[in-house]
């Protein structure tokens, strides 16, 4: 108040406050300023020399500008050995907090390789565990940016206990909130199992490496000489092991992909992905799909061409693109609604199901079911991949996973048979009696116990054996056509109720969107089972 009792304006009050801060405030600002710097300057330069961003730069690239809300900035290790406690390393090699991505709340942690090599000690682990607990309570996705030398040797078994804390929470959060791991450096030893328990893993070419035992240990144990990239780089894990779902050319590209993936996911298991508006009409004709009907059942084609034409604006976000290419999985929108796609891809192994394809499809189906995302299955399959290697590798066991996943799923399930669906593989691909909601087929579809040619050779073996050689092809061709018309016709399958409708290829998009709208109020998959985790099959 001034001398006349009038209130001072804000500007006058601020001028009076413009004085030297107190010692306690100065100390506070200095501590936080040092904490935000990360590791020593030489460590930061070394990080940059490898073409890598610092942990804080990574968070800034990933999240909406100015949205990061850091927690537990000043946490330090309690380790008294090897001088760690005396170093007073604020944050203990990991940054944790909450942020927004496209306006949505997410929990984020980023390991800082410039501080003790990003190694995981108990305090480091507890920061991550605490963040995950809060993410579970607030029901928001968790994104981990991993760049770590592994367990902190100086802390002994306590560092391993820290991994246990994180693994436990990975499992507890599975199927409840989306979990995304981004590998931006080394991830070795026990550290690899936390990403493996999450829903999706991203890697960047040239800088990301994952392995249980490194090249030196491999050489001493087995005599094999192998470099980091060959052993555990992005190519090894995206094409061979199937550990990695997405590969990026750079860190910026990786963060763009993470943001794009989030657009298809709900915040948690109690919600559905957001609906969007689209100018692509639901009634758009898909006449190009008529060419599928004209293709011989044995001819190959990339199923992505079908998916693009069904999707809003021809956009498809493929998952596991480089692994088990005989089955294609990913996200798209139809009529503005997010849909998960599982499709046989005849361009690879004729679209047959093998060990890896069965695992890939089963885990994706279970993810979709956990997070209330409808499943569209596009079927073009001649059966399971034959061979001694497949049988001895456990195709029965692996194939059963896909059957189980589809039968268990209670989200909307729509199936479209494109050309062929034979035998047990037909059943496995979301058939009517695994409780598909709407099962459609193109007029060219062949649905039978086995392919017409193989069936004829079994059913008419005696007749064919006694047929003159010059007449054999003619007789066999006639029998094959008769079998196809009588037993493999989509109309015959529709007459038994195994197919709901034979549809015009040009109307496929319209029919599927209409089915999705009918099913939009299908009950939540968690009503009967409140906890459906996404076990890494």
XYZ file of C-alpha atoms in Angstrom:
537
model
C 0.000 0.000 0.000
C 1.211 3.555 -0.676
C 0.974 6.438 1.831
C -2.645 7.058 0.887
C -3.589 3.395 1.421
C -3.762 2.568 -2.280
C -2.498 -0.849 -3.460
C 0.798 -0.793 -5.352
C 0.725 -2.086 -8.894
C 2.569 -5.267 -9.911
C 5.347 -3.356 -11.671
C 6.191 -1.389 -8.518
C 6.222 -4.598 -6.471
C 8.569 -6.325 -8.959
C 10.972 -3.358 -8.846
C 11.232 -3.698 -5.117
C 12.028 -7.402 -5.506
C 14.959 -6.689 -7.866
C 17.643 -7.307 -5.311
C 20.384 -9.861 -4.814
C 18.917 -13.349 -4.088
C 19.491 -14.896 -0.712
C 22.315 -17.361 -0.170
C 19.876 -20.250 0.057
C 18.293 -19.282 -3.264
C 21.700 -18.899 -4.882
C 22.714 -22.337 -3.639
C 19.476 -23.866 -4.916
C 19.954 -22.354 -8.387
C 23.568 -23.464 -8.577
C 22.700 -27.057 -7.611
C 19.968 -27.256 -10.232
C 22.113 -25.606 -12.873
C 24.824 -28.214 -12.322
C 22.285 -31.047 -12.303
C 20.868 -29.985 -15.667
C 24.296 -29.974 -17.323
C 24.616 -33.753 -17.249
C 28.069 -35.288 -17.263
C 31.493 -33.621 -17.604
C 32.226 -31.651 -20.763
C 34.615 -34.288 -22.118
C 31.935 -36.979 -21.779
C 29.410 -34.808 -23.599
C 31.909 -34.214 -26.417
C 32.540 -37.949 -26.658
C 28.772 -38.547 -26.924
C 28.514 -36.003 -29.735
C 31.532 -37.496 -31.509
C 29.593 -40.772 -31.815
C 26.776 -38.912 -33.580
C 24.525 -39.191 -30.537
C 22.405 -36.622 -28.729
C 22.545 -36.036 -24.991
C 19.701 -37.368 -22.839
C 18.057 -33.948 -22.445
C 18.341 -33.196 -26.160
C 16.597 -36.501 -26.879
C 13.706 -35.653 -24.596
C 13.372 -32.219 -26.215
C 13.265 -33.753 -29.707
C 10.652 -36.320 -28.661
C 8.115 -34.318 -26.658
C 6.066 -31.180 -27.242
C 8.141 -28.040 -26.764
C 8.302 -26.866 -23.162
C 6.135 -29.710 -21.865
C 8.708 -31.777 -19.953
C 8.099 -31.860 -16.193
C 11.102 -33.451 -14.510
C 10.922 -35.350 -11.230
C 13.649 -36.576 -8.844
C 16.322 -34.402 -10.441
C 18.604 -34.419 -7.389
C 18.624 -38.134 -6.586
C 22.123 -39.485 -5.870
C 23.610 -42.927 -5.423
C 24.066 -44.220 -1.870
C 27.065 -46.288 -2.942
C 30.047 -45.483 -0.712
C 32.606 -47.603 -2.571
C 34.974 -46.461 -5.334
C 34.281 -42.795 -4.600
C 30.853 -42.683 -6.261
C 29.151 -40.996 -3.302
C 31.851 -38.316 -3.203
C 31.170 -37.337 -6.823
C 27.631 -36.111 -5.950
C 26.240 -37.042 -9.374
C 22.773 -35.497 -9.467
C 20.167 -37.672 -11.148
C 22.335 -40.805 -10.989
C 22.565 -41.195 -14.750
C 18.880 -41.088 -15.680
C 16.368 -38.295 -16.307
C 12.738 -39.012 -15.409
C 9.539 -37.039 -15.765
C 6.274 -36.428 -17.563
C 5.644 -34.649 -20.856
C 3.139 -34.237 -23.636
C 3.348 -35.677 -27.138
C 0.789 -34.160 -29.521
C -0.978 -32.897 -26.417
C -1.119 -36.310 -24.701
C 0.487 -36.983 -21.341
C 3.294 -39.554 -21.300
C 5.925 -40.688 -18.822
C 9.502 -40.506 -20.131
C 12.884 -41.606 -18.839
C 16.222 -41.131 -20.596
C 19.457 -42.770 -19.522
C 22.411 -40.361 -19.596
C 25.538 -42.023 -20.989
C 27.635 -38.979 -19.973
C 27.066 -39.840 -16.300
C 28.804 -43.084 -15.298
C 28.096 -44.458 -18.773
C 24.367 -44.438 -18.003
C 25.006 -47.495 -15.845
C 22.154 -48.693 -13.679
C 22.595 -48.462 -9.941
C 19.926 -48.878 -7.295
C 19.038 -45.160 -7.102
C 18.890 -45.029 -10.928
C 16.565 -48.039 -10.949
C 14.343 -46.633 -8.208
C 13.870 -43.431 -10.200
C 12.621 -45.448 -13.186
C 10.488 -47.682 -10.959
C 8.914 -44.671 -9.262
C 8.104 -43.117 -12.639
C 6.501 -46.364 -13.806
C 4.427 -46.541 -10.619
C 3.141 -43.028 -11.270
C 2.472 -43.857 -14.922
C 0.393 -46.854 -13.843
C -1.550 -44.785 -11.332
C -2.208 -41.991 -13.826
C -2.735 -44.467 -16.711
C -0.354 -42.914 -19.239
C 2.119 -44.575 -21.658
C 5.767 -45.046 -20.661
C 8.618 -44.306 -23.085
C 12.154 -45.330 -22.182
C 15.196 -43.901 -23.982
C 17.969 -46.404 -23.262
C 21.690 -45.691 -23.558
C 23.557 -47.542 -20.847
C 26.695 -49.503 -20.118
C 24.579 -51.947 -18.127
C 24.637 -52.838 -14.440
C 26.867 -50.593 -12.318
C 29.681 -52.894 -11.211
C 30.634 -50.611 -8.310
C 27.264 -51.287 -6.653
C 27.461 -55.061 -6.894
C 24.282 -57.075 -6.593
C 22.215 -53.996 -5.710
C 22.362 -52.953 -9.356
C 20.964 -56.341 -10.346
C 18.214 -55.906 -7.753
C 17.428 -52.617 -9.512
C 16.766 -54.483 -12.750
C 14.411 -56.774 -10.865
C 12.437 -53.744 -9.686
C 12.047 -52.555 -13.281
C 11.200 -55.997 -14.741
C 8.475 -56.441 -12.139
C 6.887 -53.147 -13.137
C 7.196 -53.952 -16.854
C 5.075 -57.036 -16.239
C 2.668 -55.211 -13.932
C 2.122 -52.529 -16.591
C 1.840 -55.021 -19.468
C -1.492 -54.729 -21.215
C -2.491 -51.841 -18.914
C -0.499 -48.946 -20.378
C 1.507 -48.907 -23.618
C 5.243 -49.362 -23.053
C 7.760 -48.231 -25.674
C 11.533 -48.751 -25.590
C 13.932 -46.721 -27.718
C 17.476 -48.123 -27.898
C 19.923 -45.255 -28.508
C 23.237 -46.832 -27.608
C 24.365 -50.015 -25.869
C 21.839 -52.189 -24.044
C 23.596 -55.272 -22.713
C 23.314 -58.113 -20.252
C 20.243 -58.143 -18.019
C 19.320 -54.671 -19.305
C 17.931 -56.174 -22.529
C 15.043 -57.862 -20.761
C 13.224 -54.692 -19.793
C 12.799 -53.626 -23.450
C 11.887 -57.213 -24.330
C 8.992 -57.010 -21.855
C 7.650 -53.802 -23.403
C 5.269 -53.574 -26.346
C 7.458 -51.977 -29.010
C 11.209 -51.545 -29.489
C 12.874 -48.932 -31.712
C 16.507 -49.004 -32.835
C 18.671 -46.583 -34.835
C 21.102 -47.760 -37.491
C 24.722 -47.580 -36.414
C 24.245 -46.572 -32.754
C 21.833 -49.110 -31.245
C 23.106 -52.445 -29.914
C 21.398 -55.131 -27.837
C 22.921 -58.393 -26.626
C 22.987 -60.587 -23.545
C 26.725 -61.219 -23.962
C 29.029 -58.937 -25.918
C 31.535 -59.796 -28.663
C 34.450 -60.373 -26.262
C 32.455 -62.802 -24.122
C 31.214 -64.612 -27.224
C 34.779 -65.019 -28.454
C 36.082 -66.357 -25.138
C 33.139 -68.733 -24.737
C 32.699 -70.052 -28.272
C 35.681 -68.828 -30.274
C 33.409 -66.897 -32.635
C 34.627 -63.473 -33.741
C 31.814 -60.980 -34.251
C 31.481 -57.194 -34.150
C 28.857 -55.190 -32.251
C 26.633 -54.512 -35.280
C 26.614 -58.091 -36.538
C 25.911 -59.449 -33.067
C 23.283 -57.041 -31.831
C 22.723 -54.172 -34.252
C 19.478 -52.983 -35.790
C 19.700 -55.342 -38.786
C 20.316 -58.396 -36.602
C 17.330 -57.651 -34.386
C 14.881 -56.318 -36.977
C 15.432 -59.067 -39.570
C 16.701 -62.144 -37.703
C 15.781 -62.218 -34.022
C 12.583 -60.174 -34.276
C 13.458 -58.318 -31.055
C 13.197 -54.921 -32.769
C 9.924 -53.626 -34.279
C 11.103 -50.387 -35.915
C 14.426 -49.213 -37.385
C 15.279 -45.557 -37.978
C 18.014 -43.907 -40.034
C 18.687 -41.272 -37.365
C 17.617 -40.281 -33.869
C 15.346 -37.543 -35.247
C 13.677 -40.068 -37.567
C 13.277 -42.432 -34.631
C 11.499 -39.836 -32.497
C 9.209 -39.023 -35.437
C 8.282 -42.707 -35.683
C 7.580 -42.922 -31.936
C 5.242 -39.943 -32.188
C 3.511 -41.531 -35.177
C 3.041 -44.839 -33.352
C 1.435 -43.059 -30.403
C -1.232 -41.648 -32.731
C -2.623 -45.186 -33.095
C -2.574 -46.097 -29.399
C -4.913 -45.288 -26.513
C -3.598 -43.895 -23.241
C -4.417 -47.131 -21.428
C -6.481 -50.310 -21.472
C -9.643 -48.544 -20.312
C -9.745 -46.286 -23.366
C -9.902 -46.628 -27.129
C -7.632 -44.851 -29.630
C -8.880 -41.416 -30.589
C -11.232 -41.111 -33.535
C -10.168 -38.698 -36.250
C -12.035 -37.003 -39.040
C -11.126 -37.937 -42.583
C -12.018 -36.579 -45.990
C -11.555 -40.044 -47.493
C -15.164 -41.238 -47.906
C -16.212 -44.565 -46.431
C -17.972 -45.287 -49.714
C -14.793 -44.930 -51.796
C -14.661 -47.793 -54.279
C -11.651 -50.107 -54.323
C -11.868 -51.306 -57.924
C -8.138 -52.023 -58.035
C -8.799 -54.978 -55.736
C -10.611 -56.692 -58.597
C -7.154 -57.524 -59.938
C -6.638 -59.764 -56.887
C -9.520 -61.929 -58.091
C -7.875 -62.256 -61.488
C -4.600 -63.577 -60.070
C -3.994 -67.313 -60.012
C -3.927 -68.593 -56.421
C -0.277 -69.541 -56.850
C 0.855 -66.086 -58.014
C 2.605 -63.836 -55.521
C 1.862 -60.194 -54.743
C 2.575 -57.800 -51.872
C -0.421 -57.655 -49.563
C 0.497 -54.054 -48.683
C -1.108 -53.049 -51.994
C -4.448 -54.326 -50.669
C -3.983 -52.662 -47.276
C -3.139 -49.264 -48.776
C -6.327 -49.263 -50.831
C -8.483 -50.124 -47.847
C -6.932 -47.544 -45.521
C -7.953 -43.924 -45.047
C -5.816 -41.804 -47.366
C -3.894 -44.966 -48.368
C -1.779 -44.736 -45.170
C -0.456 -47.822 -43.377
C 1.978 -47.848 -40.426
C 3.696 -51.218 -40.623
C 5.100 -52.945 -37.531
C 7.934 -55.524 -37.642
C 8.416 -54.686 -41.309
C 11.676 -56.602 -41.748
C 10.896 -59.702 -39.683
C 8.848 -62.752 -40.762
C 7.718 -60.977 -43.923
C 5.288 -63.775 -44.810
C 2.840 -62.124 -42.437
C 2.263 -58.356 -42.392
C 1.031 -56.491 -39.318
C 0.463 -52.831 -38.538
C -1.944 -49.968 -37.958
C -4.198 -47.945 -40.214
C -7.431 -45.987 -39.959
C -10.713 -46.805 -41.624
C -13.464 -44.217 -41.406
C -11.296 -42.421 -38.842
C -11.099 -45.438 -36.516
C -7.803 -47.131 -35.684
C -7.622 -50.720 -36.935
C -4.901 -53.326 -36.442
C -4.149 -55.374 -39.570
C -2.870 -58.960 -39.715
C -2.372 -60.209 -43.274
C -0.759 -63.147 -45.042
C 1.782 -61.803 -47.511
C 2.050 -64.043 -50.607
C 5.211 -62.211 -51.699
C 7.193 -64.185 -49.070
C 6.949 -67.960 -48.650
C 3.550 -67.755 -50.327
C 2.149 -66.190 -47.156
C 2.476 -69.505 -45.293
C 2.613 -69.482 -41.505
C 5.950 -70.544 -40.032
C 7.518 -70.344 -36.575
C 8.359 -66.644 -36.619
C 5.230 -65.505 -38.465
C 3.031 -67.298 -35.925
C 4.790 -65.577 -33.017
C 4.754 -62.181 -34.728
C 1.034 -62.301 -35.512
C 0.021 -63.785 -32.152
C 1.748 -61.121 -30.099
C 0.312 -58.336 -32.233
C -3.211 -59.748 -31.921
C -2.828 -59.897 -28.129
C -1.627 -56.280 -28.054
C -4.659 -55.172 -30.076
C -6.982 -57.063 -27.759
C -5.379 -55.551 -24.656
C -5.829 -52.001 -25.941
C -9.294 -52.164 -27.506
C -8.206 -51.972 -31.150
C -10.338 -53.810 -33.762
C -8.596 -56.493 -35.811
C -8.823 -56.770 -39.601
C -7.445 -60.069 -40.908
C -6.660 -60.445 -44.612
C -6.341 -64.116 -45.538
C -4.394 -65.553 -48.455
C -2.802 -68.717 -47.169
C -2.087 -72.181 -48.491
C -1.193 -73.595 -45.087
C 1.659 -73.916 -42.632
C 5.188 -73.951 -44.023
C 6.199 -77.614 -44.452
C 9.599 -79.087 -43.566
C 11.623 -80.945 -40.968
C 13.091 -77.701 -39.632
C 9.612 -76.292 -39.006
C 8.313 -79.462 -37.340
C 11.359 -79.865 -35.122
C 11.321 -76.143 -34.358
C 7.844 -76.530 -32.894
C 5.430 -75.253 -35.523
C 2.666 -77.044 -33.619
C 3.495 -75.115 -30.450
C 4.074 -71.797 -32.209
C 1.050 -72.156 -34.469
C -1.112 -72.803 -31.405
C -0.168 -69.362 -30.066
C -1.957 -67.693 -32.974
C -5.039 -69.864 -32.535
C -5.096 -68.980 -28.846
C -4.642 -65.253 -29.491
C -7.534 -65.031 -31.953
C -9.857 -67.196 -29.869
C -9.070 -65.132 -26.788
C -9.572 -61.772 -28.493
C -12.940 -60.147 -27.837
C -12.388 -56.863 -29.674
C -14.175 -56.500 -33.038
C -12.760 -59.053 -35.483
C -13.325 -58.709 -39.228
C -11.868 -61.201 -41.698
C -11.580 -61.009 -45.482
C -10.431 -64.008 -47.560
C -8.715 -62.661 -50.663
C -7.838 -65.743 -52.731
C -7.216 -68.934 -50.749
C -7.593 -70.300 -47.235
C -6.691 -73.955 -46.761
C -6.619 -76.368 -43.873
C -5.677 -75.566 -40.310
C -4.132 -72.284 -41.398
C -7.589 -71.140 -42.548
C -8.920 -71.835 -39.055
C -6.005 -70.010 -37.414
C -6.530 -66.794 -39.386
C -9.546 -65.513 -37.455
C -12.070 -67.909 -38.954
C -15.751 -67.788 -38.060
C -15.504 -70.507 -35.457
C -12.710 -68.707 -33.630
C -15.488 -66.141 -33.189
C -14.826 -63.758 -36.040
C -17.607 -61.150 -36.011
C -17.813 -60.523 -39.761
C -16.143 -62.935 -42.165
C -16.103 -61.895 -45.819
C -14.647 -63.445 -48.973
C -13.950 -62.253 -52.506
C -15.641 -64.205 -55.330
C -12.265 -65.707 -56.237
C -11.681 -67.154 -52.758
C -10.920 -70.855 -52.377
C -11.717 -72.168 -48.901
C -11.140 -75.859 -48.345
C -9.345 -78.554 -46.384
C -6.513 -78.362 -48.883
C -5.725 -76.989 -52.347
C -7.792 -78.463 -55.224
C -4.790 -79.971 -57.021
C -3.511 -81.770 -53.930
C -7.007 -82.928 -53.013
C -7.595 -84.417 -56.475
C -4.303 -86.303 -56.380
C -5.432 -87.946 -53.126
C -9.116 -88.476 -53.903
C -8.627 -89.757 -57.464
C -5.225 -91.423 -57.154
C -6.429 -94.725 -58.659
C -8.254 -93.100 -61.575
C -5.272 -90.874 -62.374
C -2.894 -93.830 -62.154
C -4.908 -95.656 -64.831
C -5.308 -92.603 -67.081
C -3.212 -92.623 -70.282
C -0.291 -90.178 -70.151
C -1.553 -88.140 -73.094
C -4.924 -87.603 -71.356
C -3.597 -87.068 -67.800
C -3.380 -83.264 -67.810
C -6.852 -82.917 -69.338
C -8.473 -85.328 -66.875
C -6.669 -83.837 -63.883
C -7.612 -80.315 -64.949
C -11.269 -81.269 -65.200
C -11.256 -82.938 -61.770
C -9.501 -79.966 -60.199
C -12.127 -77.591 -61.554
C -14.951 -79.841 -60.345
C -13.410 -79.988 -56.869
C -12.881 -76.232 -56.851
C -16.495 -75.549 -57.826
C -17.970 -78.035 -55.369
C -15.718 -77.928 -52.305
C -13.528 -74.809 -52.520
C -16.093 -72.261 -53.678
C -16.806 -69.282 -51.404
C -20.501 -69.808 -52.126
C -20.364 -73.302 -50.705
C -18.620 -71.917 -47.586
C -21.188 -69.133 -47.336
C -23.998 -71.687 -47.530
C -22.743 -73.290 -44.294
C -22.359 -69.961 -42.466
C -18.561 -70.154 -42.268
C -18.485 -66.999 -44.399
C -21.025 -64.245 -43.713
C -20.938 -62.714 -47.169
C -19.200 -62.920 -50.516
C -18.486 -59.317 -51.479
C -17.542 -57.227 -54.486
C -13.840 -56.294 -54.278
C -14.738 -52.707 -55.169
C -16.983 -52.530 -52.078
C -14.454 -53.983 -49.613
C -13.597 -50.700 -47.880
C -17.250 -49.711 -47.527
C -18.256 -53.142 -46.167
C -15.453 -53.218 -43.597
C -16.134 -49.684 -42.335
C -19.836 -50.485 -42.036
C -18.970 -53.590 -40.013
C -16.690 -51.547 -37.752
C -19.497 -49.105 -37.056
C -21.893 -51.919 -36.213
C -19.331 -53.337 -33.791
C -18.309 -50.041 -32.182
C -20.180 -50.808 -28.948
C -18.980 -54.377 -28.678
C -18.188 -54.855 -24.999
C -14.830 -54.040 -23.521
C -12.471 -57.055 -23.666
C -11.640 -56.593 -19.991
C -15.130 -57.064 -18.596
C -14.603 -60.788 -18.106
C -10.866 -60.645 -17.434
C -9.606 -57.401 -15.878
C -5.947 -58.229 -16.533
C -4.742 -59.336 -19.936
C -1.009 -58.830 -20.181
C 0.971 -58.809 -23.419
C 3.461 -61.605 -22.686
C 6.402 -61.570 -25.148
C 5.460 -64.717 -27.045
